């Protein structure tokens, strides 16, 4: 269960030394990608860097990376056990995410990182990661409607929660493509808190680093990826200047080339599971904004003039399925609905039943194959491969479905 507030995490870490500095990233969409870019850039600049993102991809410990490598399971479990003992002996009753956050922060200290790149879990103001008091820089990515029961129903309320990570004297960089009302909330909070300098990226004047412009001119990134890279580059530059002032912007951008963030427009081979030779697309789009981006990408880059897309879809309970799926489906598409499995460390996360997805597909006028794979993710892949033959397959709707697919591939070797 998600339990907002900083009291429990404060008690978990009250006797811990956290000598490293942070790059703290909030937002609805793109924050994980920004973290991956920043981490890769700082690593390329020879700054010892840790990264904490959530949810985990395959195993709980892959939420924590040190020098661009997943922390060893044994180190993770040892640190986690110490945190859990502290929790039980102090009767703190911390949530699973608070225990995970404390574990990550302890590992950063043990591994002697210089900078910890930290992704907010939910919101920002009352998120456990906001125990960080003196970040090098904060970043706020694209904000949309998600987690409304916790963050509020209006976009301005949600923006206020995200803005809660700003700190006095720490630069803040925000995605300038946010709506005017969101930017007003963020700007007002920055002035109130004293978070300065306050940057919009892309900049109002359109003047970005010449090195960044050259990099982007040669890249094949999608529009949202370009924005996220720009946010990350500016954050990494500000952070590096405080930790290792001699670092060049070109060194940071070289690191961006090495950045890997699975489950985001990822091209994947599933031959070992299905016999299908053609690659599929795996994407964690799970809210309206990210579904709109994915739908645009599929229509522009993947969809053929005559053939359908075969979608493998799962979603978390509580999601607005119509808002999510209306950006993806066309009438002649095929839909294989499935339910992701239990999420380690997050027992409150449940899938919507597959039939509900198919009901929405029918209401959207989809008249291709509508298949219910139940709780069998492997069967959903096999059904989709059989149905699509050589036509495109896109797997999306939930990061937890992404995890299940990647785990199946890992386990089969």
Coordinates of C-alpha atoms in Angstrom, one line a residue:
X1 CA 0.0 0.0 0.0
X2 CA 1.2 3.5 -0.8
X3 CA 1.5 5.6 2.4
X4 CA 2.5 9.2 1.7
X5 CA 4.4 11.1 4.3
X6 CA 8.0 11.5 5.4
X7 CA 7.8 10.6 9.1
X8 CA 8.5 6.9 8.6
X9 CA 11.4 7.3 6.1
X10 CA 12.8 9.9 8.4
X11 CA 12.9 7.4 11.3
X12 CA 14.4 4.7 9.1
X13 CA 17.3 6.9 8.1
X14 CA 17.6 9.2 11.2
X15 CA 21.0 7.6 12.2
X16 CA 22.3 7.1 8.6
X17 CA 24.9 9.1 6.9
X18 CA 24.0 10.2 3.4
X19 CA 27.1 11.9 2.2
X20 CA 26.3 11.7 -1.5
X21 CA 24.5 14.4 -3.5
X22 CA 21.3 13.8 -5.4
X23 CA 19.7 14.6 -8.8
X24 CA 16.0 14.3 -7.9
X25 CA 13.4 13.7 -10.7
X26 CA 9.6 13.9 -10.5
X27 CA 6.9 13.9 -13.2
X28 CA 4.2 11.7 -14.7
X29 CA 5.9 10.6 -17.8
X30 CA 9.6 10.4 -18.8
X31 CA 11.1 10.6 -15.3
X32 CA 12.6 7.1 -15.6
X33 CA 14.1 7.9 -19.0
X34 CA 15.6 11.1 -17.7
X35 CA 17.1 9.3 -14.8
X36 CA 18.7 6.7 -17.1
X37 CA 20.1 9.5 -19.3
X38 CA 21.5 11.5 -16.3
X39 CA 23.1 8.4 -14.8
X40 CA 24.7 7.4 -18.0
X41 CA 26.1 10.9 -18.6
X42 CA 27.6 11.3 -15.1
X43 CA 29.1 7.8 -15.4
X44 CA 30.7 8.7 -18.7
X45 CA 32.2 11.7 -17.0
X46 CA 33.9 9.5 -14.4
X47 CA 31.6 10.6 -11.6
X48 CA 30.7 7.6 -9.5
X49 CA 26.9 7.4 -9.8
X50 CA 24.0 5.3 -8.3
X51 CA 20.5 5.2 -9.7
X52 CA 17.2 4.4 -7.9
X53 CA 14.1 3.9 -10.1
X54 CA 10.8 2.2 -9.5
X55 CA 9.0 0.0 -10.1
X56 CA 11.7 -2.7 -10.6
X57 CA 12.0 -4.2 -14.0
X58 CA 12.5 -7.9 -13.3
X59 CA 13.8 -8.3 -9.8
X60 CA 13.4 -6.0 -6.8
X61 CA 17.2 -5.3 -6.7
X62 CA 17.3 -4.0 -10.3
X63 CA 15.7 -0.8 -8.9
X64 CA 19.3 0.1 -7.7
X65 CA 22.2 0.4 -10.1
X66 CA 25.8 1.4 -9.3
X67 CA 28.0 2.6 -12.1
X68 CA 25.3 1.5 -14.6
X69 CA 25.2 -2.1 -13.3
X70 CA 22.4 -3.6 -11.2
X71 CA 23.5 -4.0 -7.6
X72 CA 24.5 -7.5 -6.6
X73 CA 21.5 -9.4 -5.1
X74 CA 23.6 -10.4 -2.1
X75 CA 24.4 -6.8 -1.3
X76 CA 20.9 -5.7 -1.8
X77 CA 19.4 -8.4 0.5
X78 CA 22.0 -7.6 3.2
X79 CA 21.1 -3.9 3.2
X80 CA 17.4 -4.7 2.9
X81 CA 17.6 -7.0 5.9
X82 CA 19.3 -4.3 8.0
X83 CA 16.6 -1.8 7.1
X84 CA 13.8 -4.2 7.8
X85 CA 15.4 -5.0 11.2
X86 CA 15.5 -1.3 12.0
X87 CA 11.9 -1.0 10.9
X88 CA 10.7 -3.9 13.1
X89 CA 12.8 -3.1 16.2
X90 CA 11.6 0.6 16.1
X91 CA 8.0 -0.4 15.4
X92 CA 8.1 2.1 12.5
X93 CA 5.7 0.2 10.2
X94 CA 7.2 1.5 7.0
X95 CA 5.6 0.8 3.7
X96 CA 7.3 -1.5 1.1
X97 CA 8.4 1.5 -0.9
X98 CA 9.8 3.3 2.1
X99 CA 11.9 0.2 2.9
X100 CA 13.1 0.0 -0.7
X101 CA 14.0 3.7 -0.7
X102 CA 15.9 3.4 2.6
X103 CA 17.7 0.3 1.2
X104 CA 18.7 2.2 -2.0
X105 CA 20.0 5.1 0.0
X106 CA 22.0 2.9 2.3
X107 CA 23.5 1.1 -0.7
X108 CA 24.5 4.5 -2.2
X109 CA 26.4 5.2 1.0
X110 CA 28.0 1.8 1.2
X111 CA 29.1 1.9 -2.4
X112 CA 30.5 5.4 -1.9
X113 CA 28.7 7.0 -4.8
X114 CA 29.2 10.7 -5.4
X115 CA 25.8 11.3 -7.0
X116 CA 22.5 9.4 -6.5
X117 CA 20.1 9.8 -9.4
X118 CA 16.6 9.3 -7.8
X119 CA 13.2 8.8 -9.4
X120 CA 10.2 9.9 -7.3
X121 CA 7.8 7.0 -6.6
X122 CA 4.4 8.9 -6.6
X123 CA 3.9 12.6 -6.6
X124 CA 6.9 14.2 -4.9
X125 CA 6.1 16.4 -1.9
X126 CA 5.2 13.5 0.4
X127 CA 7.1 10.7 -1.5
X128 CA 9.7 8.8 0.5
X129 CA 12.5 9.9 -1.8
X130 CA 11.8 13.5 -0.7
X131 CA 13.9 12.9 2.4
X132 CA 16.7 14.2 0.2
X133 CA 17.4 17.7 1.5
X134 CA 20.3 19.2 -0.5
X135 CA 20.0 18.0 -4.1
X136 CA 22.4 19.2 -6.8
X137 CA 19.4 19.8 -9.1
X138 CA 15.8 18.8 -9.3
X139 CA 14.0 17.9 -12.6
X140 CA 10.2 17.9 -13.3
X141 CA 9.2 16.1 -16.5
X142 CA 5.9 16.1 -18.3
X143 CA 2.9 16.1 -15.9
X144 CA -0.4 14.4 -16.6
X145 CA -3.3 12.9 -14.8
X146 CA -2.2 9.7 -12.9
X147 CA -2.6 8.5 -9.3
X148 CA -5.5 11.0 -8.8
X149 CA -6.8 9.4 -5.6
X150 CA -3.5 10.4 -4.0
X151 CA -2.5 13.5 -5.9
X152 CA -5.8 15.2 -6.7
X153 CA -8.1 15.4 -9.8
X154 CA -6.9 18.6 -11.3
X155 CA -3.6 19.0 -13.2
X156 CA -2.7 21.9 -11.0
X157 CA -3.1 19.8 -7.8
X158 CA -0.9 17.1 -9.3
X159 CA 1.7 19.7 -10.3
X160 CA 1.8 21.1 -6.8
X161 CA 2.7 17.6 -5.5
X162 CA 5.5 17.2 -8.1
X163 CA 6.8 20.7 -7.3
X164 CA 7.3 19.6 -3.7
X165 CA 10.8 18.2 -4.5
X166 CA 12.1 21.7 -5.2
X167 CA 14.6 22.9 -2.5
X168 CA 16.1 26.3 -1.6
X169 CA 19.2 27.1 -3.6
X170 CA 19.0 24.1 -5.8
X171 CA 18.4 24.6 -9.5
X172 CA 15.2 23.2 -11.0
X173 CA 14.7 22.2 -14.6
X174 CA 11.2 21.7 -15.9
X175 CA 9.7 20.4 -19.2
X176 CA 8.6 23.5 -21.0
X177 CA 6.0 21.6 -23.0
X178 CA 3.8 21.3 -19.9
X179 CA 0.6 23.3 -20.0
X180 CA 0.6 26.9 -19.0
X181 CA -1.3 26.2 -15.8
X182 CA 1.3 23.6 -14.8
X183 CA 4.2 25.9 -15.6
X184 CA 2.5 28.6 -13.5
X185 CA 2.3 26.3 -10.5
X186 CA 5.9 25.2 -10.9
X187 CA 7.2 28.7 -11.3
X188 CA 5.3 30.0 -8.3
X189 CA 6.6 27.1 -6.1
X190 CA 10.2 27.8 -7.3
X191 CA 9.9 31.5 -6.3
X192 CA 8.3 30.6 -3.0
X193 CA 10.9 28.0 -2.1
X194 CA 13.9 29.8 -3.5
X195 CA 14.7 27.1 -6.0
X196 CA 17.0 28.8 -8.4
X197 CA 18.0 29.1 -11.0
X198 CA 14.7 27.9 -12.6
X199 CA 15.1 26.6 -16.1
X200 CA 12.6 25.6 -18.8
X201 CA 13.8 23.1 -21.3
X202 CA 13.6 23.5 -24.2
X203 CA 14.4 27.1 -23.3
X204 CA 12.0 29.9 -24.1
X205 CA 14.5 31.5 -26.4
X206 CA 15.1 28.3 -28.3
X207 CA 18.8 28.6 -27.4
X208 CA 20.2 25.3 -26.3
X209 CA 23.8 24.1 -26.0
X210 CA 25.5 23.9 -29.4
X211 CA 26.8 20.4 -28.5
X212 CA 23.3 19.3 -27.6
X213 CA 21.9 20.7 -30.8
X214 CA 24.6 18.8 -32.8
X215 CA 23.8 15.6 -31.0
X216 CA 20.0 15.9 -31.6
X217 CA 20.5 16.7 -35.2
X218 CA 22.2 13.4 -35.7
X219 CA 19.8 11.4 -33.6
X220 CA 16.7 9.4 -34.6
X221 CA 14.9 10.2 -31.3
X222 CA 11.2 10.7 -31.1
X223 CA 10.0 14.2 -30.0
X224 CA 9.4 13.2 -26.4
X225 CA 12.8 11.4 -26.2
X226 CA 14.5 14.6 -27.5
X227 CA 12.8 16.6 -24.7
X228 CA 13.8 14.1 -22.1
X229 CA 17.3 14.0 -23.3
X230 CA 17.4 17.8 -23.2
X231 CA 16.2 17.8 -19.6
X232 CA 18.7 15.2 -18.6
X233 CA 21.6 16.9 -20.3
X234 CA 21.0 20.2 -18.5
X235 CA 20.5 18.4 -15.2
X236 CA 23.7 16.4 -15.7
X237 CA 25.7 19.5 -16.6
X238 CA 24.5 21.4 -13.5
X239 CA 25.3 18.4 -11.3
X240 CA 28.7 17.7 -12.9
X241 CA 29.8 21.3 -12.5
X242 CA 29.3 21.0 -8.8
X243 CA 31.0 17.7 -8.4
X244 CA 33.7 17.7 -11.1
X245 CA 33.9 21.2 -12.7
X246 CA 36.3 20.2 -15.4
X247 CA 33.8 17.8 -17.1
X248 CA 32.9 18.8 -20.7
X249 CA 29.5 18.8 -22.2
X250 CA 30.7 16.5 -25.0
X251 CA 31.7 13.9 -22.4
X252 CA 28.2 13.9 -21.0
X253 CA 26.6 13.5 -24.4
X254 CA 28.8 10.6 -25.2
X255 CA 27.3 9.0 -22.1
X256 CA 23.8 9.5 -23.5
X257 CA 24.7 7.2 -26.4
X258 CA 25.2 4.4 -23.9
X259 CA 22.0 4.9 -22.0
X260 CA 19.7 1.9 -21.9
X261 CA 16.1 2.0 -20.6
X262 CA 14.2 -1.2 -21.3
X263 CA 10.5 -1.3 -21.9
X264 CA 10.3 2.1 -23.7
X265 CA 9.8 1.7 -27.4
X266 CA 12.0 -1.4 -27.1
X267 CA 12.4 -3.7 -30.0
X268 CA 12.5 -7.2 -28.8
X269 CA 12.8 -10.7 -30.3
X270 CA 10.4 -13.4 -28.9
X271 CA 11.4 -16.3 -31.1
X272 CA 12.5 -18.4 -28.1
X273 CA 9.0 -18.1 -26.7
X274 CA 6.8 -18.2 -29.8
X275 CA 8.8 -19.1 -32.9
X276 CA 8.1 -15.7 -34.4
X277 CA 11.1 -14.3 -36.3
X278 CA 10.0 -10.7 -36.6
X279 CA 10.7 -8.4 -33.6
X280 CA 7.9 -6.9 -31.5
X281 CA 7.6 -3.5 -29.7
X282 CA 7.6 -3.5 -25.9
X283 CA 6.5 -0.3 -24.2
X284 CA 5.4 0.6 -20.7
X285 CA 2.8 3.1 -21.7
X286 CA 0.2 3.0 -18.9
X287 CA -1.6 6.4 -18.8
X288 CA -3.3 8.7 -21.2
X289 CA -0.3 10.8 -22.0
X290 CA 2.1 7.9 -22.6
X291 CA -0.5 6.0 -24.6
X292 CA -1.0 9.1 -26.9
X293 CA 2.7 9.2 -27.5
X294 CA 2.9 5.4 -28.2
X295 CA -0.2 5.6 -30.5
X296 CA 1.4 8.4 -32.5
X297 CA 4.7 6.4 -32.8
X298 CA 2.9 3.2 -33.9
X299 CA 0.8 5.0 -36.5
X300 CA 3.8 6.9 -37.9
X301 CA 6.5 4.3 -37.7
X302 CA 4.9 0.8 -37.4
X303 CA 1.4 0.6 -38.8
X304 CA 1.2 -0.5 -42.4
X305 CA -1.5 0.7 -44.9
X306 CA -3.3 -2.6 -45.0
X307 CA -2.3 -4.8 -42.1
X308 CA -3.5 -4.6 -38.5
X309 CA -1.6 -4.1 -35.3
X310 CA -1.9 -7.0 -32.9
X311 CA -1.8 -5.6 -29.4
X312 CA -1.0 -7.5 -26.2
X313 CA -2.5 -5.4 -23.4
X314 CA -2.6 -5.5 -19.6
X315 CA -3.4 -2.7 -17.2
X316 CA -3.5 -2.0 -13.5
X317 CA -6.8 -2.0 -11.6
X318 CA -8.1 1.5 -11.4
X319 CA -6.8 2.8 -14.7
X320 CA -9.2 4.6 -17.0
X321 CA -9.2 1.9 -19.8
X322 CA -11.1 4.0 -22.3
X323 CA -8.7 6.9 -22.0
X324 CA -5.7 4.6 -22.2
X325 CA -6.9 2.4 -25.1
X326 CA -8.6 4.9 -27.3
X327 CA -5.2 6.3 -28.3
X328 CA -4.0 2.9 -29.5
X329 CA -6.7 0.8 -31.2
X330 CA -8.0 1.0 -34.7
X331 CA -11.0 -0.9 -35.9
X332 CA -9.2 -3.7 -37.8
X333 CA -6.6 -4.4 -35.0
X334 CA -6.3 -7.6 -33.0
X335 CA -6.4 -7.5 -29.2
X336 CA -5.0 -10.1 -26.9
X337 CA -5.9 -9.1 -23.3
X338 CA -3.9 -10.6 -20.4
X339 CA -3.4 -10.1 -16.7
X340 CA 0.1 -9.5 -15.3
X341 CA 1.3 -11.6 -12.4
X342 CA 2.0 -10.7 -8.7
X343 CA 4.4 -7.8 -8.3
X344 CA 7.2 -8.6 -5.9
X345 CA 7.2 -6.1 -3.0
X346 CA 4.0 -4.4 -4.2
X347 CA 1.1 -6.8 -3.2
X348 CA -1.4 -4.0 -3.5
X349 CA -0.8 -3.7 -7.3
X350 CA -3.5 -5.8 -9.1
X351 CA -4.3 -6.2 -12.8
X352 CA -7.7 -5.3 -14.3
X353 CA -9.4 -8.5 -15.5
X354 CA -8.7 -9.2 -19.2
X355 CA -12.4 -9.3 -20.2
X356 CA -12.7 -5.6 -19.2
X357 CA -10.0 -4.7 -21.7
X358 CA -11.9 -6.6 -24.4
X359 CA -15.2 -4.8 -23.5
X360 CA -13.5 -1.5 -24.0
X361 CA -12.1 -2.7 -27.3
X362 CA -15.6 -3.6 -28.5
X363 CA -16.9 -0.2 -27.4
X364 CA -14.2 1.4 -29.5
X365 CA -15.4 -0.6 -32.6
X366 CA -12.5 -3.0 -32.8
X367 CA -13.7 -5.9 -35.0
X368 CA -10.5 -7.9 -35.3
X369 CA -9.6 -10.9 -33.1
X370 CA -10.4 -10.3 -29.4
X371 CA -8.7 -12.9 -27.3
X372 CA -8.6 -13.4 -23.5
X373 CA -5.4 -15.0 -22.3
X374 CA -6.4 -14.7 -18.7
X375 CA -3.3 -14.8 -16.4
X376 CA -1.1 -16.6 -18.9
X377 CA 1.4 -14.1 -20.3
X378 CA 3.2 -16.7 -22.3
X379 CA 0.0 -17.8 -23.9
X380 CA -0.8 -14.2 -24.8
X381 CA 2.5 -14.0 -26.7
X382 CA 1.9 -17.2 -28.5
X383 CA -1.7 -16.2 -29.4
X384 CA -0.5 -12.9 -30.7
X385 CA 2.3 -14.4 -32.8
X386 CA -0.1 -16.9 -34.3
X387 CA -2.6 -14.2 -35.1
X388 CA -0.2 -11.6 -36.5
X389 CA 1.9 -13.9 -38.6
X390 CA 4.3 -11.3 -39.9
X391 CA 2.3 -8.1 -39.0
X392 CA 3.4 -5.9 -36.2
X393 CA 2.9 -6.8 -32.5
X394 CA 2.9 -4.2 -29.7
X395 CA 3.0 -5.1 -26.1
X396 CA 1.9 -2.4 -23.7
X397 CA -0.5 -1.0 -21.1
X398 CA 1.6 -1.7 -17.9
X399 CA 5.2 -1.7 -16.7
X400 CA 4.3 -4.9 -14.9
X401 CA 3.4 -6.6 -18.1
X402 CA 6.8 -5.4 -19.5
X403 CA 8.4 -7.0 -16.4
X404 CA 6.6 -10.3 -17.0
X405 CA 7.7 -10.5 -20.6
X406 CA 11.3 -9.7 -19.9
X407 CA 11.3 -12.2 -17.1
X408 CA 10.0 -15.0 -19.4
X409 CA 12.8 -14.2 -21.9
X410 CA 15.4 -14.2 -19.2
X411 CA 14.3 -17.5 -17.7
X412 CA 14.2 -19.3 -21.0
X413 CA 17.8 -18.2 -21.6

